[in-house]
mmCIF file of C-alpha atoms and ligand atoms in Angstrom:
data_model
loop_
_atom_site.group_PDB
_atom_site.id
_atom_site.type_symbol
_atom_site.label_atom_id
_atom_site.label_comp_id
_atom_site.label_asym_id
_atom_site.label_seq_id
_atom_site.Cartn_x
_atom_site.Cartn_y
_atom_site.Cartn_z
ATOM 1 C CA MET A 288 84.893 98.153 86.899
ATOM 2 C CA GLU A 289 88.474 98.576 87.963
ATOM 3 C CA LYS A 290 91.140 97.217 85.651
ATOM 4 C CA ALA A 291 92.876 94.329 87.418
ATOM 5 C CA ALA A 292 96.063 96.324 87.324
ATOM 6 C CA PHE A 293 98.061 95.167 90.325
ATOM 7 C CA PRO A 294 100.887 95.243 90.446
ATOM 8 C CA VAL A 295 101.524 98.172 88.145
ATOM 9 C CA PRO A 296 105.026 97.347 86.950
ATOM 10 C CA PRO A 297 107.749 99.940 86.440
ATOM 11 C CA GLY A 298 107.076 101.701 83.150
ATOM 12 C CA GLY A 299 103.456 102.216 84.177
ATOM 13 C CA ILE A 300 101.793 105.594 84.599
ATOM 14 C CA ILE A 301 100.777 106.837 88.028
ATOM 15 C CA GLY A 302 98.138 109.544 88.212
ATOM 16 C CA ILE A 303 98.507 111.921 91.147
ATOM 17 C CA PHE A 304 95.832 114.376 92.266
ATOM 18 C CA GLY A 305 97.466 117.510 93.621
ATOM 19 C CA GLY A 306 100.473 119.397 92.354
ATOM 20 C CA GLY A 307 102.249 120.438 95.545
ATOM 21 C CA GLN A 308 105.608 119.463 96.999
ATOM 22 C CA LEU A 309 104.293 116.109 98.202
ATOM 23 C CA GLY A 310 103.355 115.246 94.626
ATOM 24 C CA ARG A 311 106.713 116.517 93.442
ATOM 25 C CA MET A 312 108.675 114.308 95.824
ATOM 26 C CA ALA A 313 106.378 111.350 95.089
ATOM 27 C CA ALA A 314 106.931 111.825 91.347
ATOM 28 C CA MET A 315 110.692 111.911 91.883
ATOM 29 C CA ALA A 316 110.537 108.646 93.847
ATOM 30 C CA ALA A 317 108.363 107.162 91.110
ATOM 31 C CA ALA A 318 110.806 108.210 88.410
ATOM 32 C CA ARG A 319 113.634 106.487 90.284
ATOM 33 C CA LEU A 320 111.634 103.260 90.076
ATOM 34 C CA GLY A 321 111.009 103.706 86.355
ATOM 35 C CA TYR A 322 107.415 105.028 86.525
ATOM 36 C CA ARG A 323 105.970 108.073 84.818
ATOM 37 C CA CYS A 324 103.629 110.426 86.619
ATOM 38 C CA HIS A 325 100.630 112.315 85.334
ATOM 39 C CA ILE A 326 99.627 115.145 87.676
ATOM 40 C CA PHE A 327 96.052 116.439 87.944
ATOM 41 C CA THR A 328 95.877 119.919 89.445
ATOM 42 C CA PRO A 329 93.981 123.155 88.912
ATOM 43 C CA ASP A 330 97.237 125.130 89.236
ATOM 44 C CA THR A 331 99.581 126.071 86.433
ATOM 45 C CA ASP A 332 103.328 125.612 87.000
ATOM 46 C CA SER A 333 102.865 123.484 90.104
ATOM 47 C CA PRO A 334 105.875 122.010 91.953
ATOM 48 C CA ALA A 335 104.858 118.479 90.903
ATOM 49 C CA ALA A 336 104.292 119.382 87.251
ATOM 50 C CA GLN A 337 107.910 120.548 86.991
ATOM 51 C CA VAL A 338 109.162 116.984 87.534
ATOM 52 C CA ALA A 339 106.339 114.898 86.061
ATOM 53 C CA MET A 340 105.832 113.440 82.600
ATOM 54 C CA THR A 341 102.614 115.318 81.979
ATOM 55 C CA THR A 342 99.989 117.407 83.730
ATOM 56 C CA THR A 343 96.293 117.951 83.361
ATOM 57 C CA VAL A 344 95.427 121.459 84.501
ATOM 58 C CA ALA A 345 91.730 121.305 85.301
ATOM 59 C CA SER A 346 89.319 121.768 88.125
ATOM 60 C CA TYR A 347 88.988 118.742 90.457
ATOM 61 C CA ASP A 348 85.327 118.431 89.535
ATOM 62 C CA ASP A 349 85.739 118.616 85.756
ATOM 63 C CA ILE A 350 84.180 115.262 84.872
ATOM 64 C CA ASP A 351 85.402 115.207 81.282
ATOM 65 C CA ALA A 352 88.963 115.943 82.384
ATOM 66 C CA LEU A 353 88.691 113.264 85.105
ATOM 67 C CA ARG A 354 87.563 110.643 82.604
ATOM 68 C CA ALA A 355 90.285 111.556 80.106
ATOM 69 C CA PHE A 356 92.863 111.386 82.912
ATOM 70 C CA SER A 357 91.614 107.954 84.044
ATOM 71 C CA ALA A 358 91.960 106.634 80.521
ATOM 72 C CA LYS A 359 95.628 107.616 80.450
ATOM 73 C CA VAL A 360 96.930 106.331 83.801
ATOM 74 C CA ASP A 361 97.257 102.825 85.293
ATOM 75 C CA VAL A 362 96.573 103.733 88.912
ATOM 76 C CA ALA A 363 95.657 106.949 90.698
ATOM 77 C CA THR A 364 96.429 108.416 94.089
ATOM 78 C CA PHE A 365 96.384 111.818 95.772
ATOM 79 C CA GLU A 366 98.809 114.061 97.605
ATOM 80 C CA PHE A 367 96.196 116.602 98.667
ATOM 81 C CA GLU A 368 93.311 115.943 100.998
ATOM 82 C CA ASN A 369 90.607 118.187 99.658
ATOM 83 C CA ILE A 370 89.900 116.340 96.444
ATOM 84 C CA PRO A 371 86.119 115.978 96.099
ATOM 85 C CA ILE A 372 85.162 112.407 97.007
ATOM 86 C CA GLU A 373 82.810 112.287 94.040
ATOM 87 C CA SER A 374 85.748 112.928 91.679
ATOM 88 C CA LEU A 375 87.728 110.021 93.084
ATOM 89 C CA ARG A 376 84.674 107.810 92.733
ATOM 90 C CA VAL A 377 84.398 108.729 89.075
ATOM 91 C CA VAL A 378 88.044 107.806 88.541
ATOM 92 C CA ALA A 379 87.679 104.605 90.592
ATOM 93 C CA GLU A 380 85.069 103.397 88.086
ATOM 94 C CA GLN A 381 87.865 103.147 85.532
ATOM 95 C CA ILE A 382 91.099 102.443 87.391
ATOM 96 C CA PRO A 383 92.315 101.556 90.892
ATOM 97 C CA VAL A 384 92.512 104.551 93.233
ATOM 98 C CA ARG A 385 94.836 103.906 96.160
ATOM 99 C CA PRO A 386 94.155 104.576 98.954
ATOM 100 C CA SER A 387 90.388 104.353 98.648
ATOM 101 C CA TRP A 388 88.161 107.424 98.616
ATOM 102 C CA LYS A 389 86.473 105.912 101.672
ATOM 103 C CA ILE A 390 89.572 106.672 103.737
ATOM 104 C CA LEU A 391 89.814 110.187 102.400
ATOM 105 C CA LYS A 392 86.219 110.743 103.399
ATOM 106 C CA VAL A 393 87.124 110.024 107.025
ATOM 107 C CA ALA A 394 90.351 112.048 106.945
ATOM 108 C CA GLN A 395 88.713 115.076 105.316
ATOM 109 C CA ASP A 396 86.362 115.648 108.175
ATOM 110 C CA ARG A 397 87.455 116.162 111.783
ATOM 111 C CA VAL A 398 84.149 114.847 113.137
ATOM 112 C CA ARG A 399 84.485 111.560 111.223
ATOM 113 C CA GLU A 400 88.190 111.371 111.985
ATOM 114 C CA LYS A 401 87.855 111.781 115.743
ATOM 115 C CA THR A 402 84.848 109.468 115.836
ATOM 116 C CA PHE A 403 86.932 106.898 113.973
ATOM 117 C CA PHE A 404 89.827 107.126 116.448
ATOM 118 C CA ASN A 405 87.499 106.794 119.416
ATOM 119 C CA THR A 406 85.581 103.909 117.828
ATOM 120 C CA ILE A 407 88.736 101.859 117.361
ATOM 121 C CA GLY A 408 89.861 102.493 120.936
ATOM 122 C CA LEU A 409 92.345 105.330 120.347
ATOM 123 C CA ARG A 410 92.026 108.312 122.642
ATOM 124 C CA THR A 411 91.708 111.918 121.549
ATOM 125 C CA ALA A 412 91.414 115.159 123.507
ATOM 126 C CA PRO A 413 87.809 115.592 124.719
ATOM 127 C CA TRP A 414 85.870 117.016 121.778
ATOM 128 C CA ARG A 415 82.338 117.928 120.644
ATOM 129 C CA ARG A 416 80.705 118.539 117.280
ATOM 130 C CA VAL A 417 79.290 122.054 116.994
ATOM 131 C CA VAL A 418 76.931 123.572 114.462
ATOM 132 C CA ASP A 419 75.812 126.885 115.950
ATOM 133 C CA GLN A 420 76.207 129.307 118.810
ATOM 134 C CA GLU A 421 74.207 127.149 121.191
ATOM 135 C CA THR A 422 76.111 123.904 120.586
ATOM 136 C CA LEU A 423 79.366 125.862 120.782
ATOM 137 C CA ALA A 424 78.501 127.236 124.223
ATOM 138 C CA GLN A 425 77.467 123.775 125.405
ATOM 139 C CA ALA A 426 80.660 122.210 124.019
ATOM 140 C CA VAL A 427 82.931 124.767 125.680
ATOM 141 C CA ALA A 428 81.089 124.256 128.977
ATOM 142 C CA GLU A 429 81.714 120.513 128.658
ATOM 143 C CA VAL A 430 85.334 120.356 127.484
ATOM 144 C CA GLY A 431 86.387 123.419 129.486
ATOM 145 C CA ARG A 432 88.681 126.331 128.672
ATOM 146 C CA PRO A 433 91.141 126.739 127.095
ATOM 147 C CA ALA A 434 89.652 125.047 124.052
ATOM 148 C CA ILE A 435 90.044 125.281 120.291
ATOM 149 C CA LEU A 436 87.277 125.615 117.739
ATOM 150 C CA LYS A 437 88.264 124.072 114.407
ATOM 151 C CA THR A 438 86.359 123.898 111.152
ATOM 152 C CA ALA A 439 85.428 120.275 110.453
ATOM 153 C CA ARG A 440 86.813 120.585 106.938
ATOM 154 C CA PHE A 441 89.472 122.332 104.849
ATOM 155 C CA GLY A 442 91.765 123.330 107.724
ATOM 156 C CA TYR A 443 95.548 123.076 107.350
ATOM 157 C CA ASP A 444 98.591 124.666 108.962
ATOM 158 C CA GLY A 445 96.373 125.974 111.749
ATOM 159 C CA LYS A 446 93.977 127.686 109.355
ATOM 160 C CA GLY A 447 90.329 127.423 110.342
ATOM 161 C CA GLN A 448 91.119 127.351 114.071
ATOM 162 C CA ILE A 449 90.259 129.773 116.863
ATOM 163 C CA ARG A 450 91.567 129.409 120.378
ATOM 164 C CA ILE A 451 89.065 129.996 123.153
ATOM 165 C CA ASP A 452 90.816 131.243 126.268
ATOM 166 C CA ALA A 453 89.369 132.050 129.689
ATOM 167 C CA SER A 454 87.933 135.392 128.601
ATOM 168 C CA THR A 455 87.216 134.846 124.882
ATOM 169 C CA PRO A 456 83.591 135.869 124.087
ATOM 170 C CA LEU A 457 81.917 132.961 122.286
ATOM 171 C CA GLU A 458 79.526 135.010 120.113
ATOM 172 C CA ASP A 459 82.465 136.538 118.376
ATOM 173 C CA VAL A 460 84.168 133.165 117.903
ATOM 174 C CA TRP A 461 81.231 131.492 116.170
ATOM 175 C CA HIS A 462 80.739 134.525 113.990
ATOM 176 C CA ARG A 463 84.405 134.508 112.968
ATOM 177 C CA ILE A 464 84.888 130.794 112.232
ATOM 178 C CA ASN A 465 82.510 130.881 109.274
ATOM 179 C CA THR A 466 81.732 127.181 108.978
ATOM 180 C CA GLU A 467 78.641 124.999 109.034
ATOM 181 C CA VAL A 468 80.185 122.285 111.173
ATOM 182 C CA GLY A 469 83.075 122.551 113.588
ATOM 183 C CA VAL A 470 84.647 120.714 116.469
ATOM 184 C CA VAL A 471 85.540 122.103 119.857
ATOM 185 C CA GLU A 472 88.365 120.312 121.566
ATOM 186 C CA ALA A 473 90.200 120.808 124.827
ATOM 187 C CA VAL A 474 93.644 122.339 124.541
ATOM 188 C CA VAL A 475 96.111 119.595 125.420
ATOM 189 C CA ASP A 476 98.989 120.587 127.667
ATOM 190 C CA PHE A 477 101.295 118.273 125.756
ATOM 191 C CA THR A 478 104.945 117.584 126.499
ATOM 192 C CA ARG A 479 105.650 116.478 122.947
ATOM 193 C CA GLU A 480 103.997 116.129 119.575
ATOM 194 C CA LEU A 481 104.764 112.971 117.640
ATOM 195 C CA SER A 482 103.835 111.607 114.258
ATOM 196 C CA VAL A 483 103.930 108.095 112.932
ATOM 197 C CA ILE A 484 103.937 107.272 109.242
ATOM 198 C CA VAL A 485 102.773 103.819 108.255
ATOM 199 C CA ALA A 486 103.040 102.375 104.778
ATOM 200 C CA ARG A 487 100.689 99.515 103.943
ATOM 201 C CA GLY A 488 100.744 97.370 100.853
ATOM 202 C CA VAL A 489 97.949 95.903 98.800
ATOM 203 C CA ASP A 490 98.663 92.529 100.464
ATOM 204 C CA GLY A 491 98.258 94.000 103.956
ATOM 205 C CA ALA A 492 101.995 94.044 104.707
ATOM 206 C CA TRP A 493 103.000 97.168 106.601
ATOM 207 C CA ALA A 494 106.106 99.074 107.594
ATOM 208 C CA ALA A 495 106.246 102.065 109.913
ATOM 209 C CA PHE A 496 108.871 104.725 110.305
ATOM 210 C CA GLU A 497 109.839 105.352 113.870
ATOM 211 C CA PRO A 498 107.952 108.231 115.482
ATOM 212 C CA ALA A 499 109.226 111.721 114.751
ATOM 213 C CA GLU A 500 109.059 114.455 117.347
ATOM 214 C CA ASN A 501 107.549 117.585 115.867
ATOM 215 C CA ARG A 502 107.644 121.224 116.839
ATOM 216 C CA HIS A 503 105.119 123.684 115.460
ATOM 217 C CA LYS A 504 105.253 127.460 115.369
ATOM 218 C CA ASN A 505 101.938 129.243 114.953
ATOM 219 C CA SER A 506 100.456 125.805 114.158
ATOM 220 C CA VAL A 507 102.789 125.266 111.200
ATOM 221 C CA LEU A 508 105.345 122.469 111.347
ATOM 222 C CA GLN A 509 108.739 123.988 111.963
ATOM 223 C CA MET A 510 110.930 121.015 112.841
ATOM 224 C CA SER A 511 110.858 117.215 113.015
ATOM 225 C CA GLN A 512 113.560 115.255 114.752
ATOM 226 C CA VAL A 513 114.481 111.610 115.097
ATOM 227 C CA PRO A 514 114.917 109.950 117.416
ATOM 228 C CA ALA A 515 112.000 111.454 119.290
ATOM 229 C CA ARG A 516 112.894 112.102 122.936
ATOM 230 C CA ILE A 517 110.592 109.379 124.219
ATOM 231 C CA HIS A 518 111.021 106.021 125.837
ATOM 232 C CA SER A 519 111.104 103.065 123.474
ATOM 233 C CA ARG A 520 107.876 101.719 125.041
ATOM 234 C CA MET A 521 106.096 104.902 124.034
ATOM 235 C CA ALA A 522 107.547 104.685 120.531
ATOM 236 C CA VAL A 523 106.126 101.165 120.237
ATOM 237 C CA SER A 524 102.688 102.337 121.429
ATOM 238 C CA ALA A 525 102.694 105.230 118.967
ATOM 239 C CA VAL A 526 103.580 102.946 116.057
ATOM 240 C CA GLU A 527 100.941 100.491 117.202
ATOM 241 C CA ALA A 528 98.308 103.258 117.147
ATOM 242 C CA GLY A 529 99.236 104.192 113.577
ATOM 243 C CA ARG A 530 99.323 100.583 112.426
ATOM 244 C CA HIS A 531 95.963 99.867 114.033
ATOM 245 C CA ALA A 532 94.345 102.850 112.303
ATOM 246 C CA ALA A 533 95.872 101.884 108.937
ATOM 247 C CA GLU A 534 94.674 98.279 109.270
ATOM 248 C CA VAL A 535 91.122 99.146 110.232
ATOM 249 C CA LEU A 536 90.919 101.620 107.353
ATOM 250 C CA ASP A 537 92.522 99.071 105.027
ATOM 251 C CA VAL A 538 94.917 101.725 103.762
ATOM 252 C CA VAL A 539 96.912 100.932 100.648
ATOM 253 C CA GLY A 540 99.482 103.695 100.584
ATOM 254 C CA ILE A 541 100.586 105.877 103.472
ATOM 255 C CA LEU A 542 98.808 106.882 106.657
ATOM 256 C CA ALA A 543 100.334 109.581 108.855
ATOM 257 C CA VAL A 544 98.953 110.095 112.350
ATOM 258 C CA GLU A 545 99.665 113.099 114.562
ATOM 259 C CA ILE A 546 99.798 112.412 118.286
ATOM 260 C CA PHE A 547 100.007 114.502 121.472
ATOM 261 C CA VAL A 548 101.922 113.143 124.478
ATOM 262 C CA THR A 549 100.319 114.361 127.703
ATOM 263 C CA ARG A 550 102.146 115.148 130.942
ATOM 264 C CA GLU A 551 100.894 111.812 132.278
ATOM 265 C CA GLY A 552 102.492 110.040 129.317
ATOM 266 C CA GLN A 553 99.228 109.258 127.527
ATOM 267 C CA LEU A 554 99.003 109.289 123.753
ATOM 268 C CA LEU A 555 96.125 111.332 122.303
ATOM 269 C CA MET A 556 95.443 111.171 118.590
ATOM 270 C CA ASN A 557 95.193 114.588 116.939
ATOM 271 C CA GLU A 558 94.579 113.968 113.248
ATOM 272 C CA MET A 559 95.583 111.781 110.329
ATOM 273 C CA ALA A 560 96.458 112.114 106.664
ATOM 274 C CA PRO A 561 96.281 109.265 104.109
ATOM 275 C CA ARG A 562 99.295 110.528 102.149
ATOM 276 C CA PRO A 563 102.969 111.373 102.674
ATOM 277 C CA HIS A 564 103.396 113.902 105.455
ATOM 278 C CA ASN A 565 105.630 116.908 106.076
ATOM 279 C CA SER A 566 106.878 115.320 109.310
ATOM 280 C CA GLY A 567 108.238 112.390 107.264
ATOM 281 C CA HIS A 568 110.533 114.389 105.006
ATOM 282 C CA TRP A 569 113.553 113.365 107.095
ATOM 283 C CA THR A 570 113.072 109.827 105.731
ATOM 284 C CA LEU A 571 114.293 111.029 102.325
ATOM 285 C CA ASP A 572 117.815 111.370 103.632
ATOM 286 C CA ALA A 573 117.971 109.197 106.715
ATOM 287 C CA CYS A 574 116.194 105.947 105.780
ATOM 288 C CA VAL A 575 116.752 102.931 103.579
ATOM 289 C CA THR A 576 113.375 103.541 101.918
ATOM 290 C CA ASP A 577 111.783 106.972 102.273
ATOM 291 C CA GLN A 578 108.093 107.755 102.702
ATOM 292 C CA PHE A 579 107.633 108.750 99.059
ATOM 293 C CA GLU A 580 109.105 105.530 97.747
ATOM 294 C CA GLN A 581 106.989 103.504 100.208
ATOM 295 C CA PHE A 582 103.982 105.432 98.947
ATOM 296 C CA ILE A 583 104.752 104.640 95.304
ATOM 297 C CA ARG A 584 105.526 100.997 96.090
ATOM 298 C CA ALA A 585 102.265 100.571 98.006
ATOM 299 C CA VAL A 586 100.114 102.333 95.409
ATOM 300 C CA CYS A 587 101.644 100.246 92.606
ATOM 301 C CA GLY A 588 101.370 96.962 94.502
ATOM 302 C CA LEU A 589 105.114 96.399 94.920
ATOM 303 C CA PRO A 590 106.705 95.022 98.098
ATOM 304 C CA LEU A 591 107.544 97.661 100.709
ATOM 305 C CA GLY A 592 111.149 98.527 101.504
ATOM 306 C CA SER A 593 112.832 98.773 104.871
ATOM 307 C CA PRO A 594 112.014 101.912 106.870
ATOM 308 C CA ALA A 595 115.234 101.505 108.899
ATOM 309 C CA ARG A 596 117.121 104.686 109.704
ATOM 310 C CA TYR A 597 120.844 105.171 109.055
ATOM 311 C CA CYS A 598 121.436 108.174 111.278
ATOM 312 C CA ASP A 599 119.822 110.746 113.524
ATOM 313 C CA ALA A 600 118.191 113.614 111.694
ATOM 314 C CA GLU A 601 116.514 116.962 112.112
ATOM 315 C CA MET A 602 114.295 118.394 109.405
ATOM 316 C CA LEU A 603 113.572 122.121 109.261
ATOM 317 C CA ASN A 604 110.928 123.621 107.007
ATOM 318 C CA LEU A 605 111.968 126.646 104.975
ATOM 319 C CA LEU A 606 108.969 128.963 105.123
ATOM 320 C CA GLY A 607 108.576 132.093 103.008
ATOM 321 C CA GLU A 608 111.713 134.206 102.926
ATOM 322 C CA GLU A 609 113.654 131.624 104.964
ATOM 323 C CA VAL A 610 114.373 130.010 101.625
ATOM 324 C CA VAL A 611 117.111 132.581 101.044
ATOM 325 C CA ARG A 612 119.155 130.580 103.545
ATOM 326 C CA TRP A 613 119.869 128.016 100.815
ATOM 327 C CA ARG A 614 123.389 129.418 100.244
ATOM 328 C CA ASP A 615 124.397 129.015 103.882
ATOM 329 C CA ILE A 616 122.734 125.625 104.121
ATOM 330 C CA LEU A 617 124.796 124.328 101.241
ATOM 331 C CA LYS A 618 127.986 125.325 103.087
ATOM 332 C CA ASN A 619 127.240 122.540 105.563
ATOM 333 C CA PRO A 620 128.151 119.268 103.852
ATOM 334 C CA PHE A 621 125.831 117.270 106.129
ATOM 335 C CA ALA A 622 122.798 119.374 105.336
ATOM 336 C CA ARG A 623 120.478 117.968 102.679
ATOM 337 C CA LEU A 624 118.608 120.741 100.887
ATOM 338 C CA HIS A 625 115.255 120.222 99.174
ATOM 339 C CA LEU A 626 113.632 123.087 97.289
ATOM 340 C CA TYR A 627 110.177 122.830 95.802
ATOM 341 C CA GLY A 628 110.529 125.058 92.738
ATOM 342 C CA LYS A 629 108.107 127.740 93.972
ATOM 343 C CA ASP A 630 108.751 131.265 92.736
ATOM 344 C CA ASP A 631 106.693 133.311 95.112
ATOM 345 C CA ALA A 632 108.054 133.230 98.690
ATOM 346 C CA ARG A 633 104.841 134.389 100.348
ATOM 347 C CA PRO A 634 105.010 134.585 104.167
ATOM 348 C CA GLY A 635 104.570 131.121 105.696
ATOM 349 C CA ARG A 636 104.591 129.303 102.351
ATOM 350 C CA LYS A 637 106.453 125.980 102.367
ATOM 351 C CA MET A 638 109.309 126.705 99.953
ATOM 352 C CA GLY A 639 111.578 123.811 100.844
ATOM 353 C CA HIS A 640 113.177 121.986 103.750
ATOM 354 C CA VAL A 641 116.607 121.033 104.987
ATOM 355 C CA THR A 642 117.539 117.860 106.801
ATOM 356 C CA HIS A 643 120.573 117.908 109.035
ATOM 357 C CA LEU A 644 122.083 114.456 109.325
ATOM 358 C CA LYS A 645 123.740 113.647 112.607
ATOM 359 C CA PRO A 646 125.854 110.802 113.872
ATOM 360 C CA ARG A 647 123.751 108.219 115.731
ATOM 361 C CA THR A 648 123.473 108.847 119.454
ATOM 362 C CA GLY A 649 123.454 105.126 120.145
ATOM 363 C CA LYS A 650 121.936 105.578 123.576
ATOM 364 C CA LEU A 651 118.959 107.305 125.118
ATOM 365 C CA SER A 652 119.484 110.906 126.118
ATOM 366 C CA ARG A 653 119.084 111.949 129.771
ATOM 367 C CA ASP A 654 115.858 113.574 128.786
ATOM 368 C CA ILE A 655 114.357 110.253 127.713
ATOM 369 C CA GLU A 656 115.557 108.400 130.758
ATOM 370 C CA GLN A 657 113.648 110.885 132.859
ATOM 371 C CA CYS A 658 110.365 110.268 130.996
HETATM 372 N N1 LIG B 705 93.760 120.383 121.099
HETATM 373 C C1 LIG B 705 94.968 120.906 120.944
HETATM 374 N N2 LIG B 705 95.757 121.123 122.020
HETATM 375 C C2 LIG B 705 96.994 121.679 121.879
HETATM 376 N N3 LIG B 705 97.516 122.044 120.703
HETATM 377 C C3 LIG B 705 96.781 121.848 119.598
HETATM 378 C C4 LIG B 705 95.479 121.264 119.641
HETATM 379 N N4 LIG B 705 94.995 121.191 118.396
HETATM 380 C C5 LIG B 705 95.950 121.692 117.588
HETATM 381 N N5 LIG B 705 97.023 122.091 118.292
HETATM 382 C C6 LIG B 705 98.278 122.660 117.749
HETATM 383 O O1 LIG B 705 98.053 123.186 116.448
HETATM 384 C C7 LIG B 705 98.723 122.381 115.457
HETATM 385 C C8 LIG B 705 97.870 122.283 114.198
HETATM 386 O O2 LIG B 705 96.608 121.721 114.515
HETATM 387 P P1 LIG B 705 95.978 120.488 113.735
HETATM 388 O O3 LIG B 705 94.754 120.063 114.460
HETATM 389 O O4 LIG B 705 97.026 119.454 113.530
HETATM 390 O O5 LIG B 705 95.496 121.147 112.391
HETATM 391 P P2 LIG B 705 96.161 121.303 110.956
HETATM 392 O O6 LIG B 705 97.516 120.645 111.001
HETATM 393 O O7 LIG B 705 95.187 120.588 110.075
HETATM 394 O O8 LIG B 705 96.193 122.760 110.726
HETATM 395 C C9 LIG B 705 98.979 121.048 116.147
HETATM 396 O O9 LIG B 705 100.042 120.349 115.563
HETATM 397 C C10 LIG B 705 99.275 121.534 117.569
HETATM 398 O O10 LIG B 705 100.578 122.053 117.669
HETATM 399 MG MG1 LIG B 706 98.078 118.809 111.880
#
């Protein structure tokens, strides 16, 4: 039985599964509101542990550690998507886990996720579930080339994906992907990629940040900018898609949805994450209430804040060795630098980000008017 612990007032202890930068920034937002955070991660010296009250370093399926953790925190959440569902269920027997493991179960699996979008009337790129060479060949014949084969689970930053171009031999592709279940989807010739981040409270109240326009390089987020160069009608539709998904899932916390805009101006859902999202880091510096504070407020049962934006912004990820740019970044007084406390600048690793704050444009750019 869950403790009837809502709201968890300031002073309470929030348990967070995952020790990465999302947990770090969530713990910092929590501290500002007077909470303490207890991180659960298998990693030693994690970015979140550096700023949290305490950390349990244990495997995500260590039942004894999970039970001890549950006994010490008032509410639990997660910043990382690959927490075993069974572990969250164990914790949920003792304390509230927000959002529910049921949502994570959908978001962890591309087959469930895409089925969910389609079931609630949101479009995706044409896609098929594949389990072997034969279903792969059938799927590619149906969705056409170019296509992408993705593992159903555990993919991130473009990992677990293989592009299938006009001449790519399929035998090789199935052999290389090394998964039991995958999805094949058509490559979308998108004009823009957007994301919408919706916060939803325990009472069903919601607040969405305006859509960000995202640019990826080698499938890793490179830049997010607001305002997105889209017409306001499209921005409303994108927010509506995110809100709709969050409502149907009954999210308490944050739901981020990634969206492709096609040449015809259609919105196609790509994927979703029931946690703060890299494409929402600009909210830390440009909004009244940022995504991490909304997350903490929602998880603890507090009212949500305003997601209104003060100024235009552009967020750039600092990957690997790019982090050495911190000195130059700090020379710009309108650049807001965020470093995650990671020592090892491995190629492609998210070491930090910088948000450039810009005066408000006040009017639509030519580019938008042409949309
Ligand atoms: N069907 C697609 N058509 C075009 N680009 C795609 C497609 N799927 C993925 N991409 C590109 O690869 C990026 C990463 O893919 P995504 O499915 O979001 O996986 P993840 O972020 O989990 O690695 C997307 O943001 C997009 O830029
Ligand atoms: Mg993605």
